[in-house]
mmCIF file of C-alpha atoms in Angstrom:
data_model
loop_
_atom_site.group_PDB
_atom_site.id
_atom_site.type_symbol
_atom_site.label_atom_id
_atom_site.label_comp_id
_atom_site.label_asym_id
_atom_site.label_seq_id
_atom_site.Cartn_x
_atom_site.Cartn_y
_atom_site.Cartn_z
ATOM 1 C CA UNK A 1 122.551 8.390 117.733
ATOM 2 C CA UNK A 2 121.256 9.033 114.333
ATOM 3 C CA UNK A 3 118.837 9.741 115.103
ATOM 4 C CA UNK A 4 119.828 12.390 117.640
ATOM 5 C CA UNK A 5 122.278 13.322 115.418
ATOM 6 C CA UNK A 6 119.561 14.346 112.881
ATOM 7 C CA UNK A 7 117.909 16.152 115.305
ATOM 8 C CA UNK A 8 120.489 18.496 115.990
ATOM 9 C CA UNK A 9 121.461 19.358 112.725
ATOM 10 C CA UNK A 10 117.894 19.753 111.760
ATOM 11 C CA UNK A 11 117.318 22.041 114.357
ATOM 12 C CA UNK A 12 120.955 23.825 113.776
ATOM 13 C CA UNK A 13 120.037 24.446 109.859
ATOM 14 C CA UNK A 14 115.993 25.952 111.036
ATOM 15 C CA UNK A 15 117.951 28.517 113.308
ATOM 16 C CA UNK A 16 120.584 29.484 110.139
ATOM 17 C CA UNK A 17 117.643 29.852 107.714
ATOM 18 C CA UNK A 18 115.619 31.855 110.340
ATOM 19 C CA UNK A 19 118.963 33.630 111.035
ATOM 20 C CA UNK A 20 119.624 34.831 107.534
ATOM 21 C CA UNK A 21 115.926 35.666 106.963
ATOM 22 C CA UNK A 22 116.733 38.309 109.648
ATOM 23 C CA UNK A 23 119.410 39.806 108.113
ATOM 24 C CA UNK A 24 117.983 39.556 105.308
ATOM 25 C CA UNK A 25 114.821 41.497 106.542
ATOM 26 C CA UNK A 26 117.090 44.093 108.578
ATOM 27 C CA UNK A 27 119.137 44.916 105.050
ATOM 28 C CA UNK A 28 115.744 45.273 103.452
ATOM 29 C CA UNK A 29 114.632 47.769 106.245
ATOM 30 C CA UNK A 30 117.740 49.567 105.932
ATOM 31 C CA UNK A 31 117.529 50.309 102.292
ATOM 32 C CA UNK A 32 114.106 51.184 102.603
ATOM 33 C CA UNK A 33 114.444 54.112 105.969
ATOM 34 C CA UNK A 34 117.640 54.965 103.540
ATOM 35 C CA UNK A 35 115.558 55.953 101.003
ATOM 36 C CA UNK A 36 112.568 57.588 102.418
ATOM 37 C CA UNK A 37 115.589 59.557 104.568
ATOM 38 C CA UNK A 38 117.110 60.892 100.986
ATOM 39 C CA UNK A 39 113.478 61.370 99.874
ATOM 40 C CA UNK A 40 112.770 63.783 102.772
ATOM 41 C CA UNK A 41 116.044 65.438 102.424
ATOM 42 C CA UNK A 42 115.060 65.553 99.015
ATOM 43 C CA UNK A 43 111.557 67.455 99.507
ATOM 44 C CA UNK A 44 112.883 69.758 102.014
ATOM 45 C CA UNK A 45 115.840 71.148 100.207
ATOM 46 C CA UNK A 46 112.973 71.668 97.225
ATOM 47 C CA UNK A 47 110.832 73.507 99.612
ATOM 48 C CA UNK A 48 113.915 75.635 100.534
ATOM 49 C CA UNK A 49 114.658 76.502 97.391
ATOM 50 C CA UNK A 50 110.908 77.354 96.491
ATOM 51 C CA UNK A 51 110.522 79.226 99.638
ATOM 52 C CA UNK A 52 113.946 81.211 99.148
ATOM 53 C CA UNK A 53 113.068 82.021 95.095
ATOM 54 C CA UNK A 54 109.602 83.570 96.120
ATOM 55 C CA UNK A 55 111.465 85.365 98.962
ATOM 56 C CA UNK A 56 114.083 86.786 96.287
ATOM 57 C CA UNK A 57 111.217 87.752 94.309
ATOM 58 C CA UNK A 58 108.997 89.664 96.556
ATOM 59 C CA UNK A 59 112.181 91.766 98.111
ATOM 60 C CA UNK A 60 112.939 93.077 94.380
ATOM 61 C CA UNK A 61 112.254 96.590 93.323
ATOM 62 C CA UNK A 62 110.514 97.065 96.484
ATOM 63 C CA UNK A 63 107.330 95.584 95.178
ATOM 64 C CA UNK A 64 104.345 94.275 97.470
ATOM 65 C CA UNK A 65 103.720 90.979 98.750
ATOM 66 C CA UNK A 66 101.544 90.462 95.878
ATOM 67 C CA UNK A 67 103.884 90.858 93.221
ATOM 68 C CA UNK A 68 101.696 93.428 91.888
ATOM 69 C CA UNK A 69 102.161 96.013 89.330
ATOM 70 C CA UNK A 70 102.676 99.982 90.230
ATOM 71 C CA UNK A 71 99.146 101.538 89.853
ATOM 72 C CA UNK A 72 98.355 105.101 89.574
ATOM 73 C CA UNK A 73 94.942 106.176 91.021
ATOM 74 C CA UNK A 74 93.047 107.834 88.161
ATOM 75 C CA UNK A 75 94.374 111.693 87.582
ATOM 76 C CA UNK A 76 97.251 111.150 89.612
ATOM 77 C CA UNK A 77 99.567 114.210 88.495
ATOM 78 C CA UNK A 78 103.553 115.734 89.129
ATOM 79 C CA UNK A 79 106.305 113.660 89.048
ATOM 80 C CA UNK A 80 106.101 110.128 88.973
ATOM 81 C CA UNK A 81 102.525 110.706 89.115
ATOM 82 C CA UNK A 82 102.279 110.555 92.812
ATOM 83 C CA UNK A 83 99.864 113.583 93.249
ATOM 84 C CA UNK A 84 96.560 113.851 94.024
ATOM 85 C CA UNK A 85 94.762 117.007 93.515
ATOM 86 C CA UNK A 86 91.786 118.530 94.947
ATOM 87 C CA UNK A 87 90.575 122.191 93.586
ATOM 88 C CA UNK A 88 91.100 123.838 89.777
ATOM 89 C CA UNK A 89 93.895 123.447 88.105
ATOM 90 C CA UNK A 90 94.042 126.893 87.615
ATOM 91 C CA UNK A 91 93.750 127.911 91.110
ATOM 92 C CA UNK A 92 96.469 130.925 91.770
ATOM 93 C CA UNK A 93 97.655 129.589 95.176
ATOM 94 C CA UNK A 94 99.049 125.568 95.421
ATOM 95 C CA UNK A 95 98.789 124.119 98.922
ATOM 96 C CA UNK A 96 101.299 120.988 98.390
ATOM 97 C CA UNK A 97 100.428 118.209 101.865
ATOM 98 C CA UNK A 98 102.391 115.391 102.941
ATOM 99 C CA UNK A 99 100.286 113.086 105.389
ATOM 100 C CA UNK A 100 99.707 109.841 106.884
ATOM 101 C CA UNK A 101 96.580 108.828 107.889
ATOM 102 C CA UNK A 102 97.449 106.934 111.181
ATOM 103 C CA UNK A 103 99.095 110.252 112.100
ATOM 104 C CA UNK A 104 97.697 112.166 115.160
ATOM 105 C CA UNK A 105 98.982 115.307 113.839
ATOM 106 C CA UNK A 106 97.835 115.660 110.859
ATOM 107 C CA UNK A 107 94.858 114.735 111.921
ATOM 108 C CA UNK A 108 95.470 117.802 114.008
ATOM 109 C CA UNK A 109 96.304 119.667 110.813
ATOM 110 C CA UNK A 110 93.217 118.743 108.892
ATOM 111 C CA UNK A 111 90.688 119.685 112.074
ATOM 112 C CA UNK A 112 92.102 122.931 112.231
ATOM 113 C CA UNK A 113 92.421 123.833 108.378
ATOM 114 C CA UNK A 114 90.061 121.499 106.427
ATOM 115 C CA UNK A 115 86.933 124.385 106.097
ATOM 116 C CA UNK A 116 89.510 127.255 105.156
ATOM 117 C CA UNK A 117 90.926 124.757 102.905
ATOM 118 C CA UNK A 118 87.840 123.818 101.280
ATOM 119 C CA UNK A 119 86.323 127.585 100.716
ATOM 120 C CA UNK A 120 89.421 128.272 99.152
ATOM 121 C CA UNK A 121 88.587 125.383 96.678
ATOM 122 C CA UNK A 122 85.593 126.207 96.149
ATOM 123 C CA UNK A 123 86.144 129.806 95.278
ATOM 124 C CA UNK A 124 88.478 128.669 92.637
ATOM 125 C CA UNK A 125 91.537 130.191 94.711
ATOM 126 C CA UNK A 126 93.473 127.238 95.835
ATOM 127 C CA UNK A 127 94.132 123.659 94.697
ATOM 128 C CA UNK A 128 95.725 120.915 97.115
ATOM 129 C CA UNK A 129 98.207 118.522 95.755
ATOM 130 C CA UNK A 130 98.160 115.352 98.354
ATOM 131 C CA UNK A 131 101.569 112.944 98.827
ATOM 132 C CA UNK A 132 100.542 110.202 100.766
ATOM 133 C CA UNK A 133 102.938 108.752 103.466
ATOM 134 C CA UNK A 134 103.203 105.388 105.656
ATOM 135 C CA UNK A 135 106.036 107.161 108.401
ATOM 136 C CA UNK A 136 103.429 105.530 111.144
ATOM 137 C CA UNK A 137 103.566 101.649 109.965
ATOM 138 C CA UNK A 138 107.176 102.252 109.724
ATOM 139 C CA UNK A 139 107.181 103.594 113.171
ATOM 140 C CA UNK A 140 104.677 101.922 115.349
ATOM 141 C CA UNK A 141 104.336 98.788 113.500
ATOM 142 C CA UNK A 142 100.980 98.029 111.365
ATOM 143 C CA UNK A 143 99.739 98.512 107.916
ATOM 144 C CA UNK A 144 97.419 101.150 108.756
ATOM 145 C CA UNK A 145 98.816 103.880 106.762
ATOM 146 C CA UNK A 146 99.147 101.823 103.801
ATOM 147 C CA UNK A 147 95.847 99.665 103.379
ATOM 148 C CA UNK A 148 94.338 103.253 104.213
ATOM 149 C CA UNK A 149 96.141 105.443 101.273
ATOM 150 C CA UNK A 150 95.794 102.508 99.067
ATOM 151 C CA UNK A 151 91.970 103.303 99.955
ATOM 152 C CA UNK A 152 92.265 106.808 99.673
ATOM 153 C CA UNK A 153 93.786 106.112 96.187
ATOM 154 C CA UNK A 154 90.722 103.979 95.188
ATOM 155 C CA UNK A 155 88.614 106.451 96.379
ATOM 156 C CA UNK A 156 90.568 109.157 93.918
ATOM 157 C CA UNK A 157 89.960 106.433 91.420
ATOM 158 C CA UNK A 158 86.192 106.336 92.356
ATOM 159 C CA UNK A 159 86.486 110.382 91.671
ATOM 160 C CA UNK A 160 85.695 110.634 95.989
ATOM 161 C CA UNK A 161 89.191 111.171 97.300
ATOM 162 C CA UNK A 162 87.888 114.370 99.020
ATOM 163 C CA UNK A 163 85.549 112.878 101.313
ATOM 164 C CA UNK A 164 86.511 109.818 101.677
ATOM 165 C CA UNK A 165 90.115 111.217 102.521
ATOM 166 C CA UNK A 166 88.550 113.846 105.115
ATOM 167 C CA UNK A 167 86.491 110.758 106.721
ATOM 168 C CA UNK A 168 89.663 109.044 107.246
ATOM 169 C CA UNK A 169 90.835 111.998 109.420
ATOM 170 C CA UNK A 170 87.307 112.261 111.374
ATOM 171 C CA UNK A 171 87.233 108.586 112.046
ATOM 172 C CA UNK A 172 91.415 108.353 112.586
ATOM 173 C CA UNK A 173 91.944 105.821 115.532
ATOM 174 C CA UNK A 174 94.369 106.143 118.016
ATOM 175 C CA UNK A 175 97.912 105.944 116.721
ATOM 176 C CA UNK A 176 98.840 102.562 118.304
ATOM 177 C CA UNK A 177 95.687 101.194 116.987
ATOM 178 C CA UNK A 178 95.846 99.663 113.837
ATOM 179 C CA UNK A 179 92.786 99.599 113.110
ATOM 180 C CA UNK A 180 93.015 100.955 109.330
ATOM 181 C CA UNK A 181 95.531 98.092 108.740
ATOM 182 C CA UNK A 182 91.437 96.166 108.073
ATOM 183 C CA UNK A 183 90.571 96.317 105.201
ATOM 184 C CA UNK A 184 86.604 95.522 106.425
ATOM 185 C CA UNK A 185 87.174 98.984 108.652
ATOM 186 C CA UNK A 186 87.857 100.565 105.261
ATOM 187 C CA UNK A 187 85.139 99.296 103.686
ATOM 188 C CA UNK A 188 82.492 100.382 106.759
ATOM 189 C CA UNK A 189 83.744 103.631 106.264
ATOM 190 C CA UNK A 190 83.622 103.741 102.269
ATOM 191 C CA UNK A 191 79.588 103.021 103.242
ATOM 192 C CA UNK A 192 79.548 106.509 104.475
ATOM 193 C CA UNK A 193 80.042 108.313 101.185
ATOM 194 C CA UNK A 194 77.620 108.891 98.851
ATOM 195 C CA UNK A 195 78.252 106.059 96.072
ATOM 196 C CA UNK A 196 81.702 105.236 97.133
ATOM 197 C CA UNK A 197 81.082 101.564 98.619
ATOM 198 C CA UNK A 198 81.387 99.845 94.709
ATOM 199 C CA UNK A 199 82.454 96.328 93.520
ATOM 200 C CA UNK A 200 85.035 98.402 92.152
ATOM 201 C CA UNK A 201 85.728 99.850 94.870
ATOM 202 C CA UNK A 202 85.631 97.025 97.290
ATOM 203 C CA UNK A 203 88.315 94.865 94.956
ATOM 204 C CA UNK A 204 90.690 97.615 94.676
ATOM 205 C CA UNK A 205 90.956 97.954 98.435
ATOM 206 C CA UNK A 206 90.733 94.056 99.104
ATOM 207 C CA UNK A 207 93.184 93.657 95.926
ATOM 208 C CA UNK A 208 95.393 96.371 97.160
ATOM 209 C CA UNK A 209 95.946 97.997 93.622
ATOM 210 C CA UNK A 210 97.419 100.926 94.436
ATOM 211 C CA UNK A 211 100.051 99.632 97.208
ATOM 212 C CA UNK A 212 103.525 99.782 95.003
ATOM 213 C CA UNK A 213 102.269 103.304 94.259
ATOM 214 C CA UNK A 214 101.590 104.034 97.935
ATOM 215 C CA UNK A 215 105.133 102.599 98.541
ATOM 216 C CA UNK A 216 106.707 104.560 95.664
ATOM 217 C CA UNK A 217 105.157 107.568 97.431
ATOM 218 C CA UNK A 218 106.457 106.838 100.758
ATOM 219 C CA UNK A 219 110.306 106.472 99.025
ATOM 220 C CA UNK A 220 109.811 110.262 97.691
ATOM 221 C CA UNK A 221 109.273 111.444 101.145
ATOM 222 C CA UNK A 222 112.170 109.993 101.738
ATOM 223 C CA UNK A 223 114.155 111.071 99.410
ATOM 224 C CA UNK A 224 112.736 114.625 100.335
ATOM 225 C CA UNK A 225 114.054 114.276 103.726
ATOM 226 C CA UNK A 226 111.198 115.982 104.975
ATOM 227 C CA UNK A 227 111.017 116.145 109.109
ATOM 228 C CA UNK A 228 107.798 114.214 109.540
ATOM 229 C CA UNK A 229 104.351 114.639 109.095
ATOM 230 C CA UNK A 230 101.946 116.763 108.289
ATOM 231 C CA UNK A 231 104.578 118.645 105.894
ATOM 232 C CA UNK A 232 102.758 121.892 104.436
ATOM 233 C CA UNK A 233 103.828 123.744 102.077
ATOM 234 C CA UNK A 234 101.894 126.437 100.512
ATOM 235 C CA UNK A 235 103.575 127.758 97.114
ATOM 236 C CA UNK A 236 106.157 125.847 97.587
ATOM 237 C CA UNK A 237 106.718 127.637 101.066
ATOM 238 C CA UNK A 238 106.874 126.334 104.429
ATOM 239 C CA UNK A 239 103.719 127.387 106.326
ATOM 240 C CA UNK A 240 105.198 127.121 109.706
ATOM 241 C CA UNK A 241 108.737 128.141 109.163
ATOM 242 C CA UNK A 242 107.984 131.435 110.986
ATOM 243 C CA UNK A 243 108.501 129.506 114.278
ATOM 244 C CA UNK A 244 107.390 133.086 115.858
ATOM 245 C CA UNK A 245 104.691 134.152 113.717
ATOM 246 C CA UNK A 246 103.103 130.237 112.224
ATOM 247 C CA UNK A 247 100.620 130.231 109.240
ATOM 248 C CA UNK A 248 96.849 129.620 110.988
ATOM 249 C CA UNK A 249 93.695 129.706 108.693
ATOM 250 C CA UNK A 250 92.837 132.723 109.203
ATOM 251 C CA UNK A 251 96.280 133.548 107.687
ATOM 252 C CA UNK A 252 96.444 131.208 105.386
ATOM 253 C CA UNK A 253 92.931 132.872 103.859
ATOM 254 C CA UNK A 254 94.466 136.503 103.631
ATOM 255 C CA UNK A 255 97.349 135.242 101.728
ATOM 256 C CA UNK A 256 95.657 133.044 99.528
ATOM 257 C CA UNK A 257 93.242 135.998 98.871
ATOM 258 C CA UNK A 258 95.732 138.434 98.184
ATOM 259 C CA UNK A 259 97.926 136.035 95.616
ATOM 260 C CA UNK A 260 94.240 135.935 94.162
ATOM 261 C CA UNK A 261 93.813 139.692 93.792
ATOM 262 C CA UNK A 262 97.614 140.482 92.471
ATOM 263 C CA UNK A 263 96.814 137.499 90.118
ATOM 264 C CA UNK A 264 94.124 138.965 88.893
ATOM 265 C CA UNK A 265 91.255 137.033 90.810
ATOM 266 C CA UNK A 266 90.639 133.375 90.482
ATOM 267 C CA UNK A 267 92.357 131.455 87.260
ATOM 268 C CA UNK A 268 95.094 133.910 87.272
ATOM 269 C CA UNK A 269 97.617 130.788 86.687
ATOM 270 C CA UNK A 270 99.176 129.723 90.125
ATOM 271 C CA UNK A 271 102.590 128.034 90.390
ATOM 272 C CA UNK A 272 101.627 124.646 90.158
ATOM 273 C CA UNK A 273 104.215 122.396 92.723
ATOM 274 C CA UNK A 274 103.727 118.631 91.894
ATOM 275 C CA UNK A 275 106.761 118.234 94.663
ATOM 276 C CA UNK A 276 107.614 121.157 97.130
ATOM 277 C CA UNK A 277 109.987 123.416 95.344
ATOM 278 C CA UNK A 278 110.894 126.986 96.595
ATOM 279 C CA UNK A 279 113.971 129.295 96.099
ATOM 280 C CA UNK A 280 114.494 129.345 100.074
ATOM 281 C CA UNK A 281 115.689 125.988 101.870
ATOM 282 C CA UNK A 282 113.023 124.431 103.821
ATOM 283 C CA UNK A 283 113.183 125.018 107.052
ATOM 284 C CA UNK A 284 114.973 122.036 109.230
ATOM 285 C CA UNK A 285 111.571 121.538 111.355
ATOM 286 C CA UNK A 286 109.405 121.101 108.613
ATOM 287 C CA UNK A 287 105.787 122.093 108.440
ATOM 288 C CA UNK A 288 104.301 120.122 111.016
ATOM 289 C CA UNK A 289 100.989 120.198 113.413
ATOM 290 C CA UNK A 290 100.779 118.419 116.703
ATOM 291 C CA UNK A 291 98.894 115.757 117.840
ATOM 292 C CA UNK A 292 95.335 117.149 119.339
ATOM 293 C CA UNK A 293 94.983 114.445 121.725
ATOM 294 C CA UNK A 294 97.732 115.102 125.028
ATOM 295 C CA UNK A 295 98.928 111.348 126.168
ATOM 296 C CA UNK A 296 99.951 110.330 123.101
ATOM 297 C CA UNK A 297 102.882 107.886 122.926
ATOM 298 C CA UNK A 298 105.585 110.378 121.608
ATOM 299 C CA UNK A 299 107.848 107.440 119.931
ATOM 300 C CA UNK A 300 108.040 107.566 116.292
ATOM 301 C CA UNK A 301 106.606 110.682 115.648
ATOM 302 C CA UNK A 302 108.670 112.074 113.278
ATOM 303 C CA UNK A 303 111.121 110.877 110.647
ATOM 304 C CA UNK A 304 113.987 112.381 112.758
ATOM 305 C CA UNK A 305 112.776 110.970 116.612
ATOM 306 C CA UNK A 306 115.431 112.838 118.285
ATOM 307 C CA UNK A 307 113.342 115.959 118.484
ATOM 308 C CA UNK A 308 110.762 116.318 121.033
ATOM 309 C CA UNK A 309 107.180 116.138 120.643
ATOM 310 C CA UNK A 310 104.656 118.618 122.172
ATOM 311 C CA UNK A 311 101.037 118.660 121.452
ATOM 312 C CA UNK A 312 99.261 120.754 119.264
ATOM 313 C CA UNK A 313 95.459 121.364 121.386
ATOM 314 C CA UNK A 314 92.911 123.595 119.553
ATOM 315 C CA UNK A 315 92.623 127.864 120.616
ATOM 316 C CA UNK A 316 89.313 129.180 121.070
ATOM 317 C CA UNK A 317 89.158 130.086 117.899
ATOM 318 C CA UNK A 318 89.430 126.433 116.397
ATOM 319 C CA UNK A 319 93.325 127.580 115.005
ATOM 320 C CA UNK A 320 95.670 124.940 116.168
ATOM 321 C CA UNK A 321 97.903 126.347 118.814
ATOM 322 C CA UNK A 322 101.837 126.094 118.991
ATOM 323 C CA UNK A 323 104.001 125.014 121.282
ATOM 324 C CA UNK A 324 106.151 127.295 124.035
ATOM 325 C CA UNK A 325 108.511 128.188 120.824
ATOM 326 C CA UNK A 326 105.713 129.002 118.494
ATOM 327 C CA UNK A 327 106.496 126.182 116.187
ATOM 328 C CA UNK A 328 104.162 123.561 116.186
ATOM 329 C CA UNK A 329 105.704 120.452 116.399
ATOM 330 C CA UNK A 330 105.559 117.515 113.530
ATOM 331 C CA UNK A 331 105.053 113.839 113.691
#
């Protein structure tokens, strides 16, 4: 009996010790799980705080995702240094142009007017003040307007703006194709401009050196309440304001030559207008040319998209045709 009782007592003692050890292990595991969960929560909250801080800083003042400073391109002029000028300072006439490198209507304007404008510049009769906008990025999504405008500003730093500007429009992709959103494409095109594809230019493009400058230019476009791109003014007056008689390249040439003659020829001291200024209010249908191609998407083609788009087709003379109302439509 004593031996049996001792064995039972020994078994109970062993079970009790095992049970106690299990309880201790469970308590230990529970404490460890609690510590792990607490650490994970702290880590998640810390990460959220960091991400929130980065997002808040990125959104301040319209700065770029890289948070870089606002850097105007070399030689930029006008209010807030938002103008890139081509032609001679003393030219008697000034053409102010608001453009977007993704905008088909801007390409149509450039295609039809480029030779006339460059010829008048070469004669010292006209200077052009370019303002770069990013309207299509906002309406069609993407970053091609911003990236190409930055690259054009980098070309200005290298003294190659006019050549690169013209090349961008000559090689403009379809409006829905955000090809200019890729720096590789912009650098490829730079190789076609003699002396432009340098390490300095590449760094400027890749770093987005002038991104915030481009964004400020777009802000100025919105503040100007322009109807769309291109907006074109000759000495502050909308060149397409007269819907029944829009200004063709030939008429532009005649007007500039007449102004030069009235002011005593080239160097007569034309009015410089870094921003469109006029004693007359700009027409609500701000100067624009339509896309040279038909069938392109009409959505997002103007600052006020309620107005229907209509294609401008080059006439036999190579000049832009107007729609049935005689008014080139904007983008």
